[in-house]
mmCIF file of C-alpha atoms and ligand atoms in Angstrom:
data_model
loop_
_atom_site.group_PDB
_atom_site.id
_atom_site.type_symbol
_atom_site.label_atom_id
_atom_site.label_comp_id
_atom_site.label_asym_id
_atom_site.label_seq_id
_atom_site.Cartn_x
_atom_site.Cartn_y
_atom_site.Cartn_z
ATOM 1 C CA MET A 632 0.000 0.000 0.000
ATOM 2 C CA LEU A 633 1.327 3.444 -0.932
ATOM 3 C CA ILE A 634 0.864 6.415 1.365
ATOM 4 C CA TYR A 635 0.744 10.047 0.287
ATOM 5 C CA PHE A 636 3.237 11.787 2.558
ATOM 6 C CA ASP A 637 4.050 15.491 2.092
ATOM 7 C CA GLY A 638 3.670 15.386 -1.649
ATOM 8 C CA LYS A 639 5.182 11.965 -2.352
ATOM 9 C CA LEU A 640 3.769 8.469 -2.638
ATOM 10 C CA ILE A 641 5.851 6.173 -0.454
ATOM 11 C CA PRO A 642 5.512 2.579 0.807
ATOM 12 C CA LYS A 643 3.564 2.091 4.041
ATOM 13 C CA GLU A 644 6.687 0.851 5.878
ATOM 14 C CA GLU A 645 8.503 4.106 5.140
ATOM 15 C CA ALA A 646 5.622 6.433 6.041
ATOM 16 C CA LYS A 647 6.617 7.702 9.491
ATOM 17 C CA VAL A 648 6.085 10.970 11.335
ATOM 18 C CA SER A 649 8.734 12.572 13.524
ATOM 19 C CA VAL A 650 8.598 12.243 17.323
ATOM 20 C CA TYR A 651 8.748 16.066 17.247
ATOM 21 C CA ASP A 652 5.539 16.311 15.210
ATOM 22 C CA HIS A 653 2.954 18.216 17.237
ATOM 23 C CA GLY A 654 0.222 15.970 15.890
ATOM 24 C CA LEU A 655 1.789 13.264 18.021
ATOM 25 C CA LEU A 656 3.085 15.395 20.913
ATOM 26 C CA TYR A 657 -0.130 17.360 21.462
ATOM 27 C CA GLY A 658 -2.855 15.954 19.233
ATOM 28 C CA ASP A 659 -2.422 19.244 17.364
ATOM 29 C CA GLY A 660 -3.920 18.557 13.979
ATOM 30 C CA ILE A 661 -7.062 17.652 12.108
ATOM 31 C CA PHE A 662 -8.324 14.786 9.974
ATOM 32 C CA GLU A 663 -11.080 13.365 7.821
ATOM 33 C CA GLY A 664 -12.348 9.802 7.452
ATOM 34 C CA ILE A 665 -13.710 9.406 3.930
ATOM 35 C CA ARG A 666 -15.017 6.460 1.914
ATOM 36 C CA SER A 667 -15.176 5.403 -1.676
ATOM 37 C CA TYR A 668 -17.795 3.082 -3.085
ATOM 38 C CA ASP A 669 -17.333 1.246 -6.350
ATOM 39 C CA GLY A 670 -14.786 3.727 -7.705
ATOM 40 C CA LYS A 671 -16.480 6.905 -6.446
ATOM 41 C CA VAL A 672 -15.510 8.980 -3.408
ATOM 42 C CA PHE A 673 -18.598 9.780 -1.365
ATOM 43 C CA ARG A 674 -19.095 13.476 -0.543
ATOM 44 C CA LEU A 675 -15.439 14.338 -1.149
ATOM 45 C CA GLU A 676 -16.173 18.067 -1.457
ATOM 46 C CA GLN A 677 -18.005 18.123 1.854
ATOM 47 C CA HIS A 678 -15.121 16.319 3.570
ATOM 48 C CA LEU A 679 -12.627 18.787 2.092
ATOM 49 C CA ASP A 680 -14.768 21.718 3.198
ATOM 50 C CA ARG A 681 -14.945 20.298 6.717
ATOM 51 C CA LEU A 682 -11.176 19.727 6.733
ATOM 52 C CA TYR A 683 -10.486 23.339 5.787
ATOM 53 C CA ASN A 684 -13.029 24.548 8.349
ATOM 54 C CA SER A 685 -11.373 22.458 11.068
ATOM 55 C CA ALA A 686 -7.996 23.864 9.992
ATOM 56 C CA GLN A 687 -9.289 27.408 10.211
ATOM 57 C CA ALA A 688 -10.742 26.746 13.669
ATOM 58 C CA ILE A 689 -7.296 25.786 14.984
ATOM 59 C CA ALA A 690 -5.471 28.510 13.020
ATOM 60 C CA LEU A 691 -3.664 25.945 10.892
ATOM 61 C CA LYS A 692 -2.952 27.013 7.359
ATOM 62 C CA ILE A 693 -3.037 24.006 5.055
ATOM 63 C CA PRO A 694 -0.185 24.732 2.651
ATOM 64 C CA LEU A 695 -2.031 23.350 -0.385
ATOM 65 C CA PRO A 696 -5.210 24.542 -2.092
ATOM 66 C CA LYS A 697 -8.280 22.321 -1.863
ATOM 67 C CA GLU A 698 -7.905 21.247 -5.505
ATOM 68 C CA GLU A 699 -4.451 19.817 -4.817
ATOM 69 C CA ILE A 700 -5.600 17.911 -1.740
ATOM 70 C CA ARG A 701 -8.548 16.563 -3.759
ATOM 71 C CA GLU A 702 -6.155 15.445 -6.502
ATOM 72 C CA ALA A 703 -3.799 13.892 -3.906
ATOM 73 C CA VAL A 704 -6.676 11.802 -2.493
ATOM 74 C CA LEU A 705 -7.638 10.550 -5.951
ATOM 75 C CA LYS A 706 -4.020 9.944 -6.937
ATOM 76 C CA THR A 707 -3.398 7.846 -3.803
ATOM 77 C CA LEU A 708 -6.492 5.731 -4.475
ATOM 78 C CA ARG A 709 -5.371 5.187 -8.077
ATOM 79 C CA ALA A 710 -1.827 4.272 -7.012
ATOM 80 C CA ASN A 711 -3.303 1.568 -4.773
ATOM 81 C CA LYS A 712 -5.850 0.456 -7.397
ATOM 82 C CA LEU A 713 -8.684 0.835 -4.895
ATOM 83 C CA ARG A 714 -12.395 1.138 -5.668
ATOM 84 C CA ASP A 715 -13.964 0.499 -2.237
ATOM 85 C CA ALA A 716 -11.746 2.161 0.321
ATOM 86 C CA TYR A 717 -11.430 3.970 3.599
ATOM 87 C CA ILE A 718 -9.446 7.187 3.250
ATOM 88 C CA ARG A 719 -7.754 8.842 6.205
ATOM 89 C CA LEU A 720 -6.644 12.367 5.389
ATOM 90 C CA VAL A 721 -4.516 13.917 8.142
ATOM 91 C CA VAL A 722 -2.943 17.349 8.537
ATOM 92 C CA THR A 723 -0.798 17.905 11.629
ATOM 93 C CA ARG A 724 0.766 21.108 12.908
ATOM 94 C CA GLY A 725 4.081 19.610 11.818
ATOM 95 C CA ILE A 726 7.504 19.344 13.360
ATOM 96 C CA GLY A 727 8.347 21.789 16.152
ATOM 97 C CA ASP A 728 10.237 21.843 19.412
ATOM 98 C CA LEU A 729 9.102 20.444 22.763
ATOM 99 C CA GLY A 730 7.029 23.509 23.615
ATOM 100 C CA LEU A 731 3.405 23.567 22.556
ATOM 101 C CA ASP A 732 3.591 26.906 20.753
ATOM 102 C CA PRO A 733 2.299 26.222 17.226
ATOM 103 C CA ARG A 734 4.417 29.092 15.889
ATOM 104 C CA LYS A 735 7.430 26.812 16.309
ATOM 105 C CA CYS A 736 6.048 24.489 13.630
ATOM 106 C CA PRO A 737 6.818 26.035 10.243
ATOM 107 C CA LYS A 738 5.358 23.334 8.014
ATOM 108 C CA PRO A 739 2.246 21.183 8.490
ATOM 109 C CA THR A 740 2.608 17.457 7.833
ATOM 110 C CA ILE A 741 0.064 16.068 5.360
ATOM 111 C CA PHE A 742 -0.560 12.383 4.817
ATOM 112 C CA ILE A 743 -3.260 10.295 3.206
ATOM 113 C CA ILE A 744 -3.806 6.633 4.003
ATOM 114 C CA THR A 745 -6.092 4.647 1.738
ATOM 115 C CA ASP A 746 -6.953 1.135 2.779
ATOM 116 C CA LYS A 747 -9.613 -1.537 2.823
ATOM 117 C CA ILE A 748 -12.481 -0.623 5.081
ATOM 118 C CA VAL A 749 -13.027 -2.505 8.350
ATOM 119 C CA LEU A 750 -16.746 -2.777 9.038
ATOM 120 C CA TYR A 751 -18.973 -3.812 11.894
ATOM 121 C CA PRO A 752 -19.850 -7.501 11.448
ATOM 122 C CA GLU A 753 -22.986 -8.013 9.318
ATOM 123 C CA GLU A 754 -24.954 -9.403 12.309
ATOM 124 C CA PHE A 755 -24.941 -5.937 13.921
ATOM 125 C CA TYR A 756 -26.611 -4.432 10.847
ATOM 126 C CA LYS A 757 -29.209 -7.187 10.966
ATOM 127 C CA ASN A 758 -29.806 -7.392 14.719
ATOM 128 C CA GLY A 759 -28.692 -3.961 15.920
ATOM 129 C CA LEU A 760 -26.128 -2.705 18.402
ATOM 130 C CA GLU A 761 -26.180 -2.672 22.152
ATOM 131 C CA VAL A 762 -24.929 0.618 23.596
ATOM 132 C CA ILE A 763 -24.458 2.352 26.927
ATOM 133 C CA VAL A 764 -24.673 5.981 27.966
ATOM 134 C CA THR A 765 -21.136 6.754 29.104
ATOM 135 C CA LYS A 766 -20.183 8.556 32.304
ATOM 136 C CA THR A 767 -17.602 10.442 30.265
ATOM 137 C CA LYS A 768 -19.246 13.643 29.026
ATOM 138 C CA ARG A 769 -18.578 15.097 25.590
ATOM 139 C CA ASN A 770 -16.086 17.980 25.621
ATOM 140 C CA ILE A 771 -17.863 21.296 26.010
ATOM 141 C CA LYS A 772 -17.618 23.458 22.916
ATOM 142 C CA GLU A 773 -16.130 26.335 24.897
ATOM 143 C CA ALA A 774 -13.140 24.079 25.706
ATOM 144 C CA LEU A 775 -12.669 21.945 22.589
ATOM 145 C CA ASN A 776 -15.477 22.221 20.079
ATOM 146 C CA PRO A 777 -16.579 18.750 18.897
ATOM 147 C CA GLU A 778 -17.367 20.357 15.523
ATOM 148 C CA ILE A 779 -13.603 20.487 14.957
ATOM 149 C CA LYS A 780 -12.493 17.101 13.692
ATOM 150 C CA SER A 781 -9.203 17.265 15.561
ATOM 151 C CA LEU A 782 -6.567 14.622 16.267
ATOM 152 C CA ASN A 783 -7.440 15.020 19.930
ATOM 153 C CA TYR A 784 -9.750 12.018 20.451
ATOM 154 C CA LEU A 785 -8.963 11.262 24.080
ATOM 155 C CA ASN A 786 -12.438 12.375 25.164
ATOM 156 C CA ASN A 787 -13.987 9.771 22.852
ATOM 157 C CA ILE A 788 -11.394 7.138 23.776
ATOM 158 C CA LEU A 789 -12.161 7.536 27.497
ATOM 159 C CA ALA A 790 -15.798 6.861 26.652
ATOM 160 C CA ARG A 791 -14.740 3.923 24.488
ATOM 161 C CA ILE A 792 -12.858 2.362 27.424
ATOM 162 C CA GLU A 793 -16.135 2.366 29.382
ATOM 163 C CA VAL A 794 -17.857 0.699 26.419
ATOM 164 C CA ASN A 795 -15.218 -2.021 26.298
ATOM 165 C CA LYS A 796 -15.495 -2.648 30.044
ATOM 166 C CA ARG A 797 -19.244 -3.090 29.711
ATOM 167 C CA GLY A 798 -18.843 -5.476 26.793
ATOM 168 C CA CYS A 799 -21.114 -3.656 24.358
ATOM 169 C CA GLN A 800 -20.523 -2.012 20.977
ATOM 170 C CA GLU A 801 -20.818 1.751 21.301
ATOM 171 C CA GLY A 802 -21.188 4.508 23.841
ATOM 172 C CA ILE A 803 -23.575 7.440 23.759
ATOM 173 C CA MET A 804 -22.089 10.613 25.170
ATOM 174 C CA THR A 805 -24.141 13.407 26.688
ATOM 175 C CA ASN A 806 -23.057 17.002 26.931
ATOM 176 C CA ILE A 807 -22.399 18.649 30.257
ATOM 177 C CA GLU A 808 -26.100 19.577 30.594
ATOM 178 C CA GLY A 809 -27.216 15.990 30.109
ATOM 179 C CA TYR A 810 -28.499 16.314 26.552
ATOM 180 C CA VAL A 811 -27.535 13.504 24.197
ATOM 181 C CA ALA A 812 -24.622 14.599 21.992
ATOM 182 C CA GLU A 813 -23.321 11.713 19.876
ATOM 183 C CA ALA A 814 -21.645 8.309 19.971
ATOM 184 C CA THR A 815 -17.860 7.969 20.317
ATOM 185 C CA ALA A 816 -17.314 7.819 16.548
ATOM 186 C CA ASP A 817 -20.812 8.294 15.117
ATOM 187 C CA ASN A 818 -23.811 10.577 15.255
ATOM 188 C CA ILE A 819 -27.053 9.437 16.864
ATOM 189 C CA PHE A 820 -30.673 9.597 15.735
ATOM 190 C CA ILE A 821 -33.899 8.594 17.446
ATOM 191 C CA VAL A 822 -37.324 7.980 15.919
ATOM 192 C CA ARG A 823 -40.498 8.578 17.863
ATOM 193 C CA ASN A 824 -44.149 9.505 17.683
ATOM 194 C CA LYS A 825 -44.778 13.190 17.719
ATOM 195 C CA ASP A 826 -47.000 12.572 20.767
ATOM 196 C CA ALA A 827 -43.905 11.629 22.745
ATOM 197 C CA SER A 828 -42.544 15.155 22.547
ATOM 198 C CA ALA A 829 -45.955 16.711 23.227
ATOM 199 C CA LYS A 830 -46.315 14.636 26.408
ATOM 200 C CA GLY A 831 -42.785 14.801 27.726
ATOM 201 C CA GLY A 832 -41.940 18.421 27.176
ATOM 202 C CA GLU A 833 -38.265 17.845 28.013
ATOM 203 C CA LEU A 834 -37.289 19.083 24.603
ATOM 204 C CA CYS A 835 -38.528 22.533 25.476
ATOM 205 C CA SER A 836 -36.011 23.134 28.222
ATOM 206 C CA ALA A 837 -33.383 24.154 25.706
ATOM 207 C CA SER A 838 -35.030 27.474 25.081
ATOM 208 C CA ALA A 839 -33.430 28.306 21.730
ATOM 209 C CA PHE A 840 -35.117 25.286 20.196
ATOM 210 C CA ILE A 841 -38.630 25.709 21.572
ATOM 211 C CA ASP A 842 -40.076 26.996 18.314
ATOM 212 C CA ARG A 843 -38.614 24.246 16.215
ATOM 213 C CA ALA A 844 -39.646 21.668 18.823
ATOM 214 C CA SER A 845 -43.253 22.743 18.640
ATOM 215 C CA GLU A 846 -43.146 22.808 14.854
ATOM 216 C CA ALA A 847 -41.882 19.250 14.934
ATOM 217 C CA ARG A 848 -44.965 18.087 16.787
ATOM 218 C CA CYS A 849 -47.238 18.538 13.779
ATOM 219 C CA HIS A 850 -46.688 15.124 12.271
ATOM 220 C CA ASN A 851 -46.914 11.547 13.352
ATOM 221 C CA LYS A 852 -43.369 10.131 13.398
ATOM 222 C CA GLU A 853 -40.234 12.166 13.538
ATOM 223 C CA VAL A 854 -36.574 11.458 13.191
ATOM 224 C CA ILE A 855 -34.402 13.511 15.531
ATOM 225 C CA THR A 856 -30.683 14.106 15.827
ATOM 226 C CA PRO A 857 -29.019 16.497 18.271
ATOM 227 C CA PRO A 858 -28.027 19.887 16.841
ATOM 228 C CA ALA A 859 -24.271 20.502 16.592
ATOM 229 C CA GLU A 860 -24.765 23.057 19.387
ATOM 230 C CA MET A 861 -25.346 20.108 21.743
ATOM 231 C CA GLU A 862 -21.684 19.102 21.248
ATOM 232 C CA ALA A 863 -21.909 16.886 18.193
ATOM 233 C CA LEU A 864 -19.836 16.710 15.038
ATOM 234 C CA ARG A 865 -21.708 17.799 11.917
ATOM 235 C CA GLY A 866 -21.381 14.344 10.424
ATOM 236 C CA ILE A 867 -21.482 14.025 6.679
ATOM 237 C CA THR A 868 -23.503 10.817 6.943
ATOM 238 C CA ARG A 869 -25.823 12.610 9.391
ATOM 239 C CA ASP A 870 -26.367 15.364 6.842
ATOM 240 C CA ALA A 871 -27.051 12.853 4.051
ATOM 241 C CA VAL A 872 -29.543 10.956 6.244
ATOM 242 C CA LEU A 873 -31.411 14.151 7.151
ATOM 243 C CA LYS A 874 -31.836 14.840 3.427
ATOM 244 C CA ILE A 875 -32.822 11.251 2.605
ATOM 245 C CA ALA A 876 -35.487 11.394 5.322
ATOM 246 C CA GLU A 877 -36.864 14.552 3.765
ATOM 247 C CA SER A 878 -36.912 12.994 0.292
ATOM 248 C CA LEU A 879 -38.798 9.967 1.668
ATOM 249 C CA GLY A 880 -41.374 12.216 3.338
ATOM 250 C CA ILE A 881 -40.118 11.335 6.830
ATOM 251 C CA GLU A 882 -40.032 14.343 9.121
ATOM 252 C CA ALA A 883 -36.507 14.999 10.363
ATOM 253 C CA HIS A 884 -35.279 17.586 12.861
ATOM 254 C CA GLU A 885 -32.166 18.714 14.638
ATOM 255 C CA LEU A 886 -33.402 18.988 18.202
ATOM 256 C CA PRO A 887 -31.972 18.466 21.671
ATOM 257 C CA PHE A 888 -33.160 15.356 23.502
ATOM 258 C CA THR A 889 -32.375 13.724 26.856
ATOM 259 C CA VAL A 890 -31.314 10.224 27.910
ATOM 260 C CA LYS A 891 -34.951 9.677 29.001
ATOM 261 C CA ASP A 892 -36.078 10.524 25.446
ATOM 262 C CA LEU A 893 -33.555 7.982 24.179
ATOM 263 C CA TYR A 894 -34.847 5.257 26.526
ATOM 264 C CA GLU A 895 -38.405 5.989 25.401
ATOM 265 C CA ALA A 896 -37.654 6.202 21.665
ATOM 266 C CA ASP A 897 -39.349 3.854 19.168
ATOM 267 C CA GLU A 898 -36.131 3.431 17.209
ATOM 268 C CA CYS A 899 -32.510 4.489 17.382
ATOM 269 C CA PHE A 900 -29.619 4.354 14.939
ATOM 270 C CA LEU A 901 -26.099 5.675 14.496
ATOM 271 C CA THR A 902 -24.557 7.254 11.406
ATOM 272 C CA GLY A 903 -20.940 7.611 10.345
ATOM 273 C CA THR A 904 -18.613 7.144 7.423
ATOM 274 C CA ALA A 905 -17.448 3.751 8.664
ATOM 275 C CA ALA A 906 -20.738 2.527 10.174
ATOM 276 C CA GLU A 907 -23.065 4.110 7.535
ATOM 277 C CA VAL A 908 -26.533 3.681 9.115
ATOM 278 C CA ILE A 909 -26.578 1.066 11.877
ATOM 279 C CA PRO A 910 -29.526 0.205 14.148
ATOM 280 C CA VAL A 911 -29.305 0.404 17.957
ATOM 281 C CA VAL A 912 -31.635 -1.955 19.828
ATOM 282 C CA LYS A 913 -30.543 -1.711 23.463
ATOM 283 C CA VAL A 914 -29.389 1.166 25.653
ATOM 284 C CA ASP A 915 -28.082 0.511 29.180
ATOM 285 C CA GLY A 916 -29.599 -2.968 29.058
ATOM 286 C CA LYS A 917 -33.063 -1.696 28.090
ATOM 287 C CA ASP A 918 -34.766 -2.490 24.779
ATOM 288 C CA ILE A 919 -35.435 0.389 22.408
ATOM 289 C CA GLY A 920 -38.977 -0.001 21.075
ATOM 290 C CA ASP A 921 -39.529 -3.717 20.536
ATOM 291 C CA GLY A 922 -35.793 -4.454 20.713
ATOM 292 C CA LYS A 923 -35.480 -4.944 16.956
ATOM 293 C CA PRO A 924 -34.161 -2.632 14.220
ATOM 294 C CA GLY A 925 -36.998 -0.253 13.368
ATOM 295 C CA GLU A 926 -38.850 0.282 10.111
ATOM 296 C CA ILE A 927 -37.743 3.877 9.572
ATOM 297 C CA THR A 928 -34.141 2.972 10.446
ATOM 298 C CA LEU A 929 -34.162 0.279 7.765
ATOM 299 C CA LYS A 930 -35.686 2.638 5.193
ATOM 300 C CA LEU A 931 -32.987 5.238 5.836
ATOM 301 C CA LYS A 932 -30.274 2.569 5.794
ATOM 302 C CA GLU A 933 -31.500 1.451 2.357
ATOM 303 C CA GLY A 934 -31.762 5.039 1.146
ATOM 304 C CA PHE A 935 -28.201 5.727 2.244
ATOM 305 C CA LYS A 936 -26.876 2.598 0.533
ATOM 306 C CA LYS A 937 -28.522 3.705 -2.722
ATOM 307 C CA LEU A 938 -27.084 7.203 -2.412
ATOM 308 C CA THR A 939 -23.529 5.879 -1.972
ATOM 309 C CA GLN A 940 -23.931 3.787 -5.122
ATOM 310 C CA ARG A 941 -25.334 6.710 -7.099
ATOM 311 C CA GLU A 942 -23.201 9.694 -6.048
ATOM 312 C CA GLY A 943 -19.502 10.459 -5.723
ATOM 313 C CA THR A 944 -16.348 11.828 -7.307
ATOM 314 C CA PRO A 945 -15.002 9.309 -9.856
ATOM 315 C CA ILE A 946 -11.506 8.031 -9.041
ATOM 316 C CA TYR A 947 -10.716 6.692 -12.511
HETATM 317 N N1 PXG B 1493 -18.964 11.934 15.508
HETATM 318 C C1 PXG B 1493 -17.675 11.641 15.730
HETATM 319 C C2 PXG B 1493 -17.079 12.002 17.030
HETATM 320 C C3 PXG B 1493 -16.918 10.996 14.734
HETATM 321 O O1 PXG B 1493 -15.634 10.730 14.961
HETATM 322 C C4 PXG B 1493 -18.879 10.988 13.314
HETATM 323 C C5 PXG B 1493 -19.565 11.640 14.341
HETATM 324 C C6 PXG B 1493 -19.596 10.738 12.025
HETATM 325 O O2 PXG B 1493 -19.194 11.691 11.033
HETATM 326 P P1 PXG B 1493 -19.194 11.343 9.485
HETATM 327 O O3 PXG B 1493 -18.797 12.601 8.838
HETATM 328 O O4 PXG B 1493 -18.187 10.238 9.284
HETATM 329 O O5 PXG B 1493 -20.562 10.919 9.110
HETATM 330 C C7 PXG B 1493 -17.539 10.634 13.514
HETATM 331 C C8 PXG B 1493 -16.836 9.834 12.466
HETATM 332 C C9 PXG B 1493 -13.807 5.058 12.424
HETATM 333 C C10 PXG B 1493 -13.701 6.486 12.731
HETATM 334 O O6 PXG B 1493 -12.775 4.476 12.004
HETATM 335 C C11 PXG B 1493 -14.710 7.403 12.447
HETATM 336 C C12 PXG B 1493 -14.564 8.746 12.785
HETATM 337 C C13 PXG B 1493 -13.410 9.100 13.433
HETATM 338 C C14 PXG B 1493 -12.449 8.197 13.711
HETATM 339 C C15 PXG B 1493 -12.564 6.885 13.359
HETATM 340 O O7 PXG B 1493 -14.880 4.493 12.621
HETATM 341 N N2 PXG B 1493 -15.456 9.797 12.565
#
């Protein structure tokens, strides 16, 4: 496998970063996880936009224009003769000294790994995942905004350690106020009857969303994902699923919800580049709905599959 490393394609064994690279020393850098399906890169432009936005948020100037990074991604895939791949695009602050001052790092390190994708076993797509709500809270945006896809994943890894200890597959993280934020490496959605929100009223406690919450009550079933303001990454799969829902006539909203709302949901699923759309059937040992992957979840999963086959930037 060839790796793109600072402008060159080099063998995997030779692709090494310096121990003085601030990406390693401080987690000072950003990345994207991207996928290609049958020779087409899914939502490449959106991933590049997010990469440049993350860079801007940490005052990192990527030394190449977007077009060159795009071309580097495609070139690396071609060099490895890949059609269905996982692409890891990483930009670190680069080599500096042992102080954390980013001004000591004159040149960002850029590398692109393209490889076969490792997926959840098929049985999880069929039967659904079992998850827990982790004690580890999602970073607050005023400290380290989860909208920045940074190399600093220790917050998520701490949650993941809890997941491993409990012997399940994923962890749901809440923000500091107790609203559901996202999973450790995926976004979260719930499906419920509109009556649930009318009865419960918990949604309304986040005042900025009251109007949208009441709007959302007009229809029968709704699909809900936390807004990015609740400490979630603006996932590219999440965005695609919101649009697919709309195109299928399924009401979809970005609204805050609590762990209680999650326990009481009819359906739940996670979205992410690696996981795509994957059902969740148990939270903290309790069944979600009837404990089986839900109807709307399966519709959206199908819709997403079709979209990945239809759309994308051609590699060849
Ligand atoms: N939230 C977090 C915290 C993530 O890391 C997502 C949501 C979903 O975003 P996209 O844009 O992929 O729909 C992610 C996904 C992996 C892996 O190998 C995935 C991610 C990061 C690191 C590893 O599964 N990001």
